[in-house]
CSV table of C-alpha atoms and ligand atoms in Angstrom, one decimal:
chain,number,residue,atom,x,y,z
A,24,MET,CA,-42.8,0.5,-11.6
A,25,GLY,CA,-41.8,2.0,-8.2
A,26,ALA,CA,-41.5,5.7,-7.5
A,27,PRO,CA,-38.4,7.3,-8.9
A,28,MET,CA,-35.4,7.6,-6.6
A,29,ARG,CA,-35.3,11.0,-4.8
A,30,ILE,CA,-31.8,12.3,-4.6
A,31,VAL,CA,-30.7,15.4,-2.9
A,32,CYS,CA,-27.7,17.1,-4.6
A,33,VAL,CA,-25.7,19.6,-2.5
A,34,ALA,CA,-23.8,22.6,-3.7
A,35,GLY,CA,-22.3,25.5,-1.7
A,36,ALA,CA,-19.4,27.3,-3.2
A,37,ARG,CA,-17.7,28.1,-6.5
A,38,PRO,CA,-16.0,24.7,-7.2
A,39,ASN,CA,-19.2,22.8,-6.4
A,40,TYR,CA,-21.3,24.1,-9.2
A,41,MET,CA,-19.3,22.6,-12.0
A,42,LYS,CA,-19.2,19.3,-10.2
A,43,ILE,CA,-22.9,19.0,-9.3
A,44,LYS,CA,-24.4,20.2,-12.7
A,45,PRO,CA,-23.4,17.1,-14.7
A,46,VAL,CA,-24.4,14.7,-11.9
A,47,MET,CA,-27.9,16.3,-11.7
A,48,ASP,CA,-28.3,16.1,-15.4
A,49,ALA,CA,-27.2,12.4,-15.6
A,50,LEU,CA,-29.5,11.4,-12.8
A,51,GLU,CA,-32.5,13.3,-14.2
A,52,ARG,CA,-31.9,11.8,-17.7
A,53,ARG,CA,-32.4,8.5,-16.0
A,54,GLY,CA,-35.6,9.4,-14.3
A,55,ALA,CA,-34.4,10.3,-10.7
A,56,GLU,CA,-36.0,13.1,-8.9
A,57,VAL,CA,-33.3,15.5,-8.0
A,58,VAL,CA,-33.6,18.1,-5.3
A,59,LEU,CA,-30.9,20.8,-5.5
A,60,VAL,CA,-29.8,22.2,-2.2
A,61,HIS,CA,-27.7,25.3,-2.1
A,62,THR,CA,-26.0,26.0,1.3
A,63,GLY,CA,-25.2,29.6,0.5
A,64,GLN,CA,-21.5,29.2,1.5
A,65,HIS,CA,-20.6,31.5,-1.5
A,66,TYR,CA,-23.1,34.2,-2.3
A,67,ASP,CA,-21.4,37.1,-4.3
A,68,GLU,CA,-22.7,37.6,-7.8
A,69,SER,CA,-19.2,36.8,-9.1
A,70,MET,CA,-18.7,33.7,-6.9
A,71,ASN,CA,-22.2,32.3,-7.3
A,72,ASP,CA,-24.9,33.7,-9.7
A,73,VAL,CA,-22.6,33.8,-12.7
A,74,PHE,CA,-22.0,30.1,-12.5
A,75,PHE,CA,-25.8,29.3,-12.4
A,76,ARG,CA,-26.1,31.4,-15.6
A,77,ASP,CA,-23.0,30.2,-17.4
A,78,LEU,CA,-23.6,26.5,-16.7
A,79,GLY,CA,-27.5,26.7,-17.0
A,80,ILE,CA,-28.1,25.3,-13.5
A,81,ARG,CA,-31.7,25.8,-12.4
A,82,PRO,CA,-32.3,28.0,-9.4
A,83,PRO,CA,-31.8,25.8,-6.2
A,84,ASP,CA,-34.9,24.0,-4.9
A,85,ARG,CA,-33.8,24.8,-1.4
A,86,PHE,CA,-31.5,27.6,-0.2
A,87,LEU,CA,-29.9,27.5,3.2
A,88,GLY,CA,-28.3,31.0,3.1
A,89,VAL,CA,-25.5,30.2,5.6
A,90,GLY,CA,-23.0,32.7,4.4
A,91,SER,CA,-19.5,33.2,5.8
A,92,GLY,CA,-18.1,32.4,9.2
A,93,SER,CA,-15.4,30.5,11.1
A,94,HIS,CA,-15.1,26.8,10.2
A,95,ALA,CA,-17.3,25.8,13.2
A,96,GLU,CA,-19.9,28.5,12.6
A,97,GLN,CA,-20.2,27.7,8.8
A,98,THR,CA,-20.3,24.0,9.3
A,99,GLY,CA,-22.7,24.2,12.2
A,100,ARG,CA,-25.0,26.5,10.4
A,101,VAL,CA,-25.2,24.2,7.4
A,102,MET,CA,-25.8,21.2,9.7
A,103,ALA,CA,-28.6,22.9,11.6
A,104,ALA,CA,-30.3,24.0,8.4
A,105,PHE,CA,-29.8,20.8,6.5
A,106,GLU,CA,-31.1,18.4,9.3
A,107,PRO,CA,-34.9,19.6,9.2
A,108,LEU,CA,-34.7,19.8,5.4
A,109,LEU,CA,-33.6,16.2,5.0
A,110,ASP,CA,-36.2,15.0,7.4
A,111,GLU,CA,-38.9,16.8,5.3
A,112,VAL,CA,-37.6,15.9,1.9
A,113,ALA,CA,-36.8,12.3,2.9
A,114,PRO,CA,-34.6,11.5,0.0
A,115,ASP,CA,-33.2,8.0,-0.9
A,116,ALA,CA,-29.7,9.3,-1.3
A,117,VAL,CA,-27.7,12.6,-0.8
A,118,VAL,CA,-24.8,13.5,-3.1
A,119,VAL,CA,-22.1,15.8,-1.9
A,120,VAL,CA,-19.1,16.9,-4.0
A,121,GLY,CA,-15.6,18.1,-3.2
A,122,ASP,CA,-14.1,19.1,0.1
A,123,ILE,CA,-15.6,22.4,1.3
A,124,ASN,CA,-17.3,22.9,4.7
A,125,SER,CA,-20.7,22.5,3.2
A,126,THR,CA,-19.6,19.1,1.9
A,127,LEU,CA,-18.7,17.8,5.4
A,128,ALA,CA,-21.6,19.4,7.1
A,129,CYS,CA,-24.2,17.7,4.8
A,130,ALA,CA,-22.3,14.4,5.0
A,131,LEU,CA,-22.4,14.3,8.8
A,132,VAL,CA,-26.1,15.1,8.9
A,133,THR,CA,-26.9,12.5,6.2
A,134,ALA,CA,-24.9,9.9,8.0
A,135,LYS,CA,-27.1,10.2,11.1
A,136,ALA,CA,-30.4,10.8,9.3
A,137,GLY,CA,-30.3,7.6,7.3
A,138,PRO,CA,-30.3,8.2,3.5
A,139,LEU,CA,-27.4,6.7,1.5
A,140,LEU,CA,-24.5,9.2,1.1
A,141,ALA,CA,-22.4,9.5,-2.1
A,142,HIS,CA,-19.2,11.4,-2.2
A,143,VAL,CA,-18.1,12.7,-5.5
A,144,GLU,CA,-14.3,13.2,-5.6
A,145,ALA,CA,-13.7,10.7,-2.8
A,146,GLY,CA,-10.1,9.6,-1.9
A,147,LEU,CA,-8.2,12.6,-2.7
A,148,ARG,CA,-5.5,13.2,-0.2
A,149,SER,CA,-2.9,16.0,0.2
A,150,ARG,CA,-1.6,14.3,3.5
A,151,ASP,CA,-1.5,17.8,4.9
A,152,TRP,CA,-3.7,18.2,8.0
A,153,SER,CA,-3.1,22.0,8.0
A,154,MET,CA,-5.6,22.2,5.1
A,155,PRO,CA,-9.1,22.5,6.3
A,156,GLU,CA,-10.1,20.6,3.0
A,157,GLU,CA,-8.1,17.6,4.1
A,158,VAL,CA,-10.1,17.3,7.2
A,159,ASN,CA,-13.3,17.6,5.3
A,160,ARG,CA,-12.2,14.9,2.7
A,161,VAL,CA,-11.2,12.3,5.3
A,162,ALA,CA,-14.2,12.8,7.5
A,163,THR,CA,-16.7,12.9,4.5
A,164,ASP,CA,-15.3,9.7,3.1
A,165,ARG,CA,-15.5,8.0,6.5
A,166,VAL,CA,-19.3,8.4,6.7
A,167,SER,CA,-20.0,7.9,2.9
A,168,ASP,CA,-21.6,4.7,1.4
A,169,TYR,CA,-20.6,5.4,-2.2
A,170,LEU,CA,-17.0,6.6,-2.7
A,171,LEU,CA,-16.8,8.0,-6.2
A,172,ALA,CA,-13.2,8.5,-7.2
A,173,SER,CA,-11.9,10.7,-10.0
A,174,SER,CA,-8.4,8.9,-10.5
A,175,PRO,CA,-6.8,5.6,-9.6
A,176,ASP,CA,-4.6,7.2,-7.0
A,177,ALA,CA,-7.7,8.3,-5.1
A,178,ALA,CA,-9.2,4.8,-5.3
A,179,ASP,CA,-5.8,3.4,-4.1
A,180,ASN,CA,-5.8,5.9,-1.1
A,181,LEU,CA,-9.3,4.6,-0.1
A,182,ARG,CA,-8.2,0.9,-0.4
A,183,ALA,CA,-5.0,1.7,1.7
A,184,GLU,CA,-7.3,3.2,4.4
A,185,GLY,CA,-9.3,0.0,4.4
A,186,TYR,CA,-12.5,0.9,2.6
A,187,ARG,CA,-14.4,-2.0,1.0
A,188,GLU,CA,-13.9,-2.7,-2.6
A,189,ASP,CA,-17.7,-2.6,-3.2
A,190,GLN,CA,-17.8,1.0,-1.9
A,191,ILE,CA,-15.1,2.3,-4.2
A,192,HIS,CA,-16.1,3.3,-7.8
A,193,LEU,CA,-13.5,4.8,-10.2
A,194,VAL,CA,-15.8,6.9,-12.2
A,195,GLY,CA,-13.6,9.7,-13.6
A,196,ASN,CA,-13.6,13.4,-13.2
A,197,VAL,CA,-16.9,15.4,-13.3
A,198,MET,CA,-15.1,18.7,-13.6
A,199,ILE,CA,-13.9,17.5,-17.0
A,200,ASP,CA,-17.5,16.6,-18.0
A,201,THR,CA,-18.5,20.2,-17.5
A,202,LEU,CA,-15.3,21.5,-19.1
A,203,PHE,CA,-15.8,19.5,-22.3
A,204,SER,CA,-19.5,20.4,-22.5
A,205,ASN,CA,-18.9,24.1,-22.2
A,206,LEU,CA,-15.5,24.4,-24.0
A,207,GLU,CA,-16.8,25.5,-27.4
A,208,ARG,CA,-19.1,28.2,-25.8
A,209,ALA,CA,-16.1,29.3,-23.6
A,210,ARG,CA,-14.1,29.8,-26.8
A,211,GLN,CA,-16.7,32.3,-28.0
A,212,SER,CA,-16.0,34.5,-24.9
A,213,ASP,CA,-14.6,38.0,-25.6
A,214,VAL,CA,-12.7,38.1,-22.3
A,215,LEU,CA,-9.2,38.3,-23.9
A,216,GLU,CA,-10.3,41.4,-25.9
A,217,ARG,CA,-11.8,43.0,-22.8
A,218,TYR,CA,-8.6,42.6,-21.0
A,219,GLY,CA,-6.4,43.5,-24.0
A,220,LEU,CA,-4.6,39.9,-24.0
A,221,SER,CA,-3.3,37.9,-26.8
A,222,LYS,CA,-3.5,34.1,-26.9
A,223,GLY,CA,-0.4,32.4,-25.6
A,224,GLU,CA,1.2,35.6,-24.4
A,225,TYR,CA,0.1,36.0,-20.7
A,226,GLY,CA,0.1,34.0,-17.5
A,227,LEU,CA,-3.1,33.4,-15.5
A,228,VAL,CA,-2.9,33.4,-11.6
A,229,THR,CA,-5.4,32.3,-8.9
A,230,LEU,CA,-4.6,32.4,-5.1
A,231,HIS,CA,-7.0,31.6,-2.4
A,232,ARG,CA,-5.7,28.9,0.0
A,233,PRO,CA,-5.5,30.2,3.5
A,234,ALA,CA,-1.8,29.0,3.7
A,235,ASN,CA,-0.9,31.4,0.9
A,236,VAL,CA,-3.1,34.4,1.3
A,237,ASP,CA,-4.0,34.7,5.0
A,238,ASP,CA,-0.4,35.5,6.2
A,239,PRO,CA,0.9,38.8,4.8
A,240,GLU,CA,4.5,37.6,5.0
A,241,VAL,CA,3.8,34.5,2.9
A,242,LEU,CA,1.7,36.5,0.5
A,243,THR,CA,4.4,39.2,0.2
A,244,ALA,CA,7.0,36.4,-0.9
A,245,LEU,CA,4.6,34.9,-3.4
A,246,LEU,CA,4.0,38.4,-4.9
A,247,LYS,CA,7.7,39.0,-5.1
A,248,ALA,CA,8.0,35.8,-7.2
A,249,LEU,CA,5.0,36.7,-9.3
A,250,GLY,CA,6.6,40.1,-9.9
A,251,GLU,CA,9.7,38.5,-11.3
A,252,VAL,CA,7.6,36.1,-13.5
A,253,ALA,CA,5.6,39.2,-14.8
A,254,GLY,CA,8.9,40.6,-16.1
A,255,ARG,CA,8.9,37.9,-18.6
A,256,CYS,CA,5.2,37.2,-19.1
A,257,PRO,CA,2.5,39.6,-18.1
A,258,LEU,CA,0.1,38.2,-15.4
A,259,LEU,CA,-3.7,38.4,-15.0
A,260,LEU,CA,-5.0,37.7,-11.5
A,261,PRO,CA,-8.8,37.4,-11.0
A,262,VAL,CA,-9.0,38.0,-7.2
A,263,HIS,CA,-10.7,35.6,-4.9
A,264,PRO,CA,-12.7,37.5,-2.2
A,265,ARG,CA,-10.6,35.8,0.5
A,266,ALA,CA,-7.5,37.5,-0.8
A,267,ALA,CA,-8.9,40.8,-1.9
A,268,GLY,CA,-8.3,42.9,1.2
A,269,ARG,CA,-4.8,41.7,1.7
A,270,LEU,CA,-3.8,42.2,-1.9
A,271,ALA,CA,-5.2,45.7,-1.8
A,272,GLU,CA,-3.2,46.4,1.5
A,273,LEU,CA,0.0,45.0,0.1
A,274,GLY,CA,-0.1,46.2,-3.4
A,275,VAL,CA,1.1,44.2,-6.3
A,276,PRO,CA,4.3,44.5,-8.4
A,277,GLY,CA,4.2,45.9,-12.0
A,278,GLY,CA,3.0,43.5,-14.7
A,279,ILE,CA,0.4,41.9,-12.5
A,280,ARG,CA,-3.1,43.0,-13.3
A,281,LEU,CA,-5.8,42.4,-10.6
A,282,VAL,CA,-9.3,41.8,-11.9
A,283,PRO,CA,-12.6,40.7,-10.3
A,284,PRO,CA,-13.2,36.9,-10.1
A,285,ALA,CA,-14.2,35.6,-13.6
A,286,GLY,CA,-17.2,33.7,-14.5
A,287,TYR,CA,-16.9,30.1,-15.6
A,288,LEU,CA,-16.9,30.6,-19.4
A,289,ASP,CA,-14.6,33.5,-19.2
A,290,PHE,CA,-12.2,31.7,-16.9
A,291,ILE,CA,-12.1,28.6,-19.0
A,292,ALA,CA,-11.3,30.8,-22.0
A,293,LEU,CA,-8.5,32.5,-20.0
A,294,GLN,CA,-7.1,29.2,-19.0
A,295,ASP,CA,-7.3,27.8,-22.6
A,296,SER,CA,-5.4,30.7,-24.1
A,297,ALA,CA,-2.8,31.2,-21.3
A,298,ARG,CA,0.9,30.5,-21.9
A,299,VAL,CA,1.0,29.3,-18.3
A,300,VAL,CA,-1.3,29.1,-15.3
A,301,LEU,CA,0.0,29.7,-11.7
A,302,THR,CA,-2.5,28.6,-9.1
A,303,ASP,CA,-3.2,27.0,-5.7
A,304,SER,CA,-6.7,25.9,-6.8
A,305,GLY,CA,-7.6,22.2,-6.9
A,306,GLY,CA,-9.9,22.5,-9.8
A,307,VAL,CA,-7.6,24.6,-12.0
A,308,GLN,CA,-4.9,21.9,-11.7
A,309,GLU,CA,-7.3,19.5,-13.3
A,310,GLU,CA,-8.7,21.8,-16.0
A,311,THR,CA,-5.2,22.8,-17.2
A,312,THR,CA,-4.3,19.2,-17.5
A,313,ALA,CA,-7.4,18.5,-19.5
A,314,LEU,CA,-6.8,21.6,-21.7
A,315,GLY,CA,-3.0,20.7,-22.1
A,316,VAL,CA,-2.0,24.1,-20.7
A,317,PRO,CA,1.1,24.3,-18.5
A,318,CYS,CA,0.3,24.7,-14.8
A,319,VAL,CA,2.7,25.6,-12.0
A,320,THR,CA,1.0,24.9,-8.6
A,321,LEU,CA,2.0,27.3,-5.8
A,322,ARG,CA,1.8,24.7,-3.0
A,323,ASP,CA,4.0,22.1,-1.3
A,324,ASN,CA,1.7,19.3,-2.0
A,325,THR,CA,-1.3,18.4,-4.1
A,326,GLU,CA,-4.2,16.0,-3.5
A,327,ARG,CA,-4.3,15.7,-7.3
A,328,PRO,CA,-0.9,14.0,-8.1
A,329,ILE,CA,-2.3,12.6,-11.4
A,330,THR,CA,-2.1,16.0,-12.8
A,331,VAL,CA,1.6,16.0,-12.2
A,332,GLU,CA,2.2,12.3,-13.2
A,333,GLN,CA,-0.2,12.3,-16.2
A,334,GLY,CA,-0.8,15.9,-16.9
A,335,THR,CA,0.7,19.4,-17.3
A,336,ASN,CA,1.1,20.3,-13.6
A,337,VAL,CA,4.3,21.0,-11.9
A,338,LEU,CA,4.5,21.6,-8.1
A,339,ALA,CA,6.6,24.6,-7.3
A,340,GLY,CA,6.1,25.0,-3.5
A,341,ARG,CA,6.0,28.4,-2.0
A,342,ASP,CA,9.7,29.5,-2.0
A,343,PRO,CA,10.0,32.6,-4.3
A,344,GLU,CA,13.3,31.5,-5.9
A,345,ARG,CA,12.0,28.0,-6.5
A,346,ILE,CA,8.7,29.5,-8.0
A,347,VAL,CA,10.6,31.7,-10.4
A,348,SER,CA,13.0,28.9,-11.5
A,349,THR,CA,10.1,26.5,-12.0
A,350,VAL,CA,8.1,28.9,-14.1
A,351,ASN,CA,11.2,29.8,-16.2
A,352,ARG,CA,11.8,26.0,-16.8
A,353,VAL,CA,8.1,25.5,-17.8
A,354,LEU,CA,8.1,28.5,-20.1
A,355,ASP,CA,11.3,27.2,-21.8
A,356,ASN,CA,10.2,23.7,-21.9
A,357,PRO,CA,6.4,23.3,-21.6
A,358,PRO,CA,5.1,19.8,-20.5
A,359,ALA,CA,3.6,17.8,-23.2
A,360,PRO,CA,-0.2,17.7,-23.1
A,361,ARG,CA,-1.7,14.3,-22.0
A,362,ARG,CA,-5.0,13.4,-20.3
A,363,PRO,CA,-5.7,10.8,-17.6
A,364,ALA,CA,-8.0,7.9,-18.5
A,365,LEU,CA,-11.7,8.4,-17.6
A,366,TRP,CA,-11.3,12.3,-17.8
A,367,ASP,CA,-13.5,11.8,-21.0
A,368,GLY,CA,-16.7,13.7,-20.2
A,369,ARG,CA,-18.6,10.7,-19.1
A,370,ALA,CA,-17.9,10.5,-15.3
A,371,SER,CA,-21.4,11.7,-14.4
A,372,ASP,CA,-23.0,8.9,-16.4
A,373,ARG,CA,-20.9,6.5,-14.6
A,374,ILE,CA,-21.9,8.1,-11.3
A,375,ALA,CA,-25.7,7.9,-12.1
A,376,GLU,CA,-25.3,4.2,-13.0
A,377,VAL,CA,-23.8,3.5,-9.7
A,378,LEU,CA,-26.4,5.5,-7.7
A,379,LEU,CA,-29.3,4.2,-9.5
A,380,GLY,CA,-28.0,0.7,-9.4
A,381,GLY,CA,-30.3,-0.5,-6.6
A,382,GLY,CA,-28.6,0.3,-3.3
A,383,SER,CA,-30.8,1.1,-0.3
A,384,ALA,CA,-30.3,2.2,3.2
A,385,ASP,CA,-30.9,-1.5,4.2
A,386,SER,CA,-27.9,-2.5,2.2
A,387,ARG,CA,-25.7,0.2,3.6
A,388,LEU,CA,-22.1,-0.1,2.4
A,389,ARG,CA,-20.4,2.2,4.9
A,390,PRO,CA,-18.1,0.1,7.0
A,391,THR,CA,-18.5,-0.1,10.7
A,392,ASP,CA,-14.8,-0.7,11.1
A,393,LEU,CA,-11.9,0.1,9.0
A,394,LEU,CA,-8.9,-2.1,8.5
A,395,VAL,CA,-5.7,-0.2,8.1
A,396,PRO,CA,-2.3,-1.7,7.5
A,397,SER,CA,0.0,-1.4,10.4
A,398,PRO,CA,3.0,0.9,10.1
A,399,ALA,CA,6.0,-0.6,8.3
A,400,GLY,CA,8.2,-2.7,10.5
A,401,GLU,CA,5.4,-3.8,12.9
A,402,GLY,CA,4.9,-7.2,11.3
A,403,GLU,CA,1.9,-8.5,9.4
A,404,ALA,CA,-0.8,-7.6,12.0
A,405,GLU,CA,-3.6,-5.2,11.0
A,406,THR,CA,-5.0,-2.6,13.3
A,407,VAL,CA,-8.8,-2.2,13.6
A,408,LEU,CA,-10.0,1.3,14.1
A,409,SER,CA,-13.5,1.5,15.5
B,3,LIG,C1,-13.9,27.9,0.2
B,3,LIG,C2,-13.5,26.4,0.6
B,3,LIG,C3,-12.3,26.0,-0.3
B,3,LIG,C4,-12.5,26.2,-1.7
B,3,LIG,C5,-12.9,27.6,-2.0
B,3,LIG,C6,-13.3,27.9,-3.4
B,3,LIG,C7,-13.8,25.6,2.9
B,3,LIG,C8,-13.1,25.3,4.2
B,3,LIG,N1,-13.1,26.3,2.0
B,3,LIG,O1,-12.8,28.7,0.6
B,3,LIG,O2,-12.0,24.6,0.0
B,3,LIG,O3,-11.3,25.9,-2.4
B,3,LIG,O4,-14.1,27.9,-1.1
B,3,LIG,O5,-13.3,29.1,-3.8
B,3,LIG,O6,-15.0,25.3,2.7
B,3,LIG,N2,-16.4,35.7,0.6
B,3,LIG,C9,-17.0,36.7,0.0
B,3,LIG,N3,-18.0,36.4,-0.9
B,3,LIG,C10,-18.4,35.1,-1.2
B,3,LIG,C11,-17.8,34.1,-0.5
B,3,LIG,C12,-16.7,34.4,0.4
B,3,LIG,O7,-16.7,37.9,0.1
B,3,LIG,O8,-19.4,34.9,-2.0
B,3,LIG,C13,-15.3,36.0,1.6
B,3,LIG,C14,-15.7,36.2,3.0
B,3,LIG,O9,-15.0,37.2,3.6
B,3,LIG,C15,-15.4,34.9,3.6
B,3,LIG,C16,-14.1,34.5,2.9
B,3,LIG,O10,-14.3,34.9,1.5
B,3,LIG,O11,-15.1,34.9,5.0
B,3,LIG,C17,-13.8,33.0,2.8
B,3,LIG,O12,-14.9,32.3,2.3
B,3,LIG,P1,-15.2,30.7,2.8
B,3,LIG,O13,-16.3,30.1,1.9
B,3,LIG,O14,-15.3,30.6,4.2
B,3,LIG,O15,-13.8,30.1,2.3
B,3,LIG,P2,-13.0,30.2,1.0
B,3,LIG,O16,-11.7,30.7,1.2
B,3,LIG,O17,-13.9,30.9,-0.1
B,4,LIG,N1,-12.9,29.6,-11.6
B,4,LIG,C1,-13.7,30.6,-12.2
B,4,LIG,N2,-13.3,31.9,-12.0
B,4,LIG,C2,-12.2,32.3,-11.4
B,4,LIG,C3,-11.4,31.3,-10.7
B,4,LIG,C4,-11.7,30.0,-10.9
B,4,LIG,O1,-14.6,30.3,-12.9
B,4,LIG,O2,-11.9,33.5,-11.3
B,4,LIG,C5,-13.3,28.2,-11.7
B,4,LIG,C6,-12.3,27.3,-12.2
B,4,LIG,O3,-12.3,27.2,-13.7
B,4,LIG,C7,-12.8,26.0,-11.7
B,4,LIG,C8,-13.2,26.3,-10.3
B,4,LIG,O4,-13.6,27.7,-10.4
B,4,LIG,O5,-13.8,25.4,-12.4
B,4,LIG,C9,-12.2,26.2,-9.2
B,4,LIG,O6,-12.7,26.8,-8.1
B,4,LIG,P1,-11.7,27.3,-6.9
B,4,LIG,O7,-10.4,27.6,-7.5
B,4,LIG,O8,-12.5,28.5,-6.3
B,4,LIG,O9,-11.7,26.2,-5.8
B,4,LIG,P2,-10.9,24.8,-5.7
B,4,LIG,O10,-11.0,24.0,-6.9
B,4,LIG,O11,-9.5,25.2,-5.3
B,4,LIG,O12,-11.6,24.1,-4.5
């Protein structure tokens, strides 16, 4: 028997931890040697440590400690720290998850260094270039060998962009693996008592997208809408550090309670018992669908349309009147619970099967050119982007 495959798994910020944990477990169960690299993009106890405890993730094998900064600073710092690490560890493959700056940084370094690169959550597209995450998604997919898609629409996006069929694997949603394996424990949480909440009688809010929280005018308009909703259904808002300063400056209308960011088990418990969830988070749109809890997304678009088409998510945009009328409609007439195929708790097993299936850097799948269909009305010709 040859040496076990050595696989670097990268995590950097809150939404990465629940994605990487089941992948690490599935790889290790099959005998792979996993090296967990933490970039340090998120570092507060409430944005980081609590997730390692709640999810039982072992301490990172390597810690890059990059911290906060502008996009270029943060991405550059991760790249500079990850490059020598990769050289030293010499893995067969690197797994990156999601769409944060750490994802892109480690993807770019891996693409030049040689190991195979796998992207978990490939193919999600908001088609909104003003989102930093959209740049990270598109660029990460472009240099990946394995494109691991969580939903058929994501796989279709990749096909439409010209990726090879043998690169694209529809594996399901790893967030839901973690959700299902922790749901019973989350239901033991006493967080509702601590906040004096009753099941089914409150709304849960999260806000952290730059487009929603960085501009005081936009945030003021959102708070006005939330204030109206709170007149009908009290709201709990665990505050993301990105929004903390601005929320403190602006103040919030009555009926909205600001609390620190919640740990994973507490936050799942809060979602599970909410009457409605109002959010701009990607992961929360998915978890509410899997839990069958109504979700109103405070964005103009979503890279997760399956949660609208086959789940409990409704896009409300950012106009206050539209938000209030959408929430009222959802409260009067909640969407029926339903769950997309392959959001079944087994996505990480499928990922491990793909990654341990015998690929090597000599049989690299990453295309050297992409075939993209020509725009409508320009005949049958295809354009080759090189
Ligand atoms: C990042 C991701 C975003 C993801 C979000 C999840 C990018 C471009 N953005 O956004 O896709 O949805 O994480 O939560 O990668 N801060 C703290 N403590 C921390 C971390 C951050 O105080 O532990 C503050 C700092 O002031 C920092 C700001 O939050 O400047 C933003 O952090 P950053 O990681 O750059 O982006 P997020 O908005 O958290
Ligand atoms: N989450 C949490 N506590 C909170 C808010 C979110 O544990 O106070 C969890 C949530 O359940 C989901 C993940 O964090 O698993 C989503 O991360 P986030 O919203 O920060 O990022 P996004 O998914 O938008 O990239």
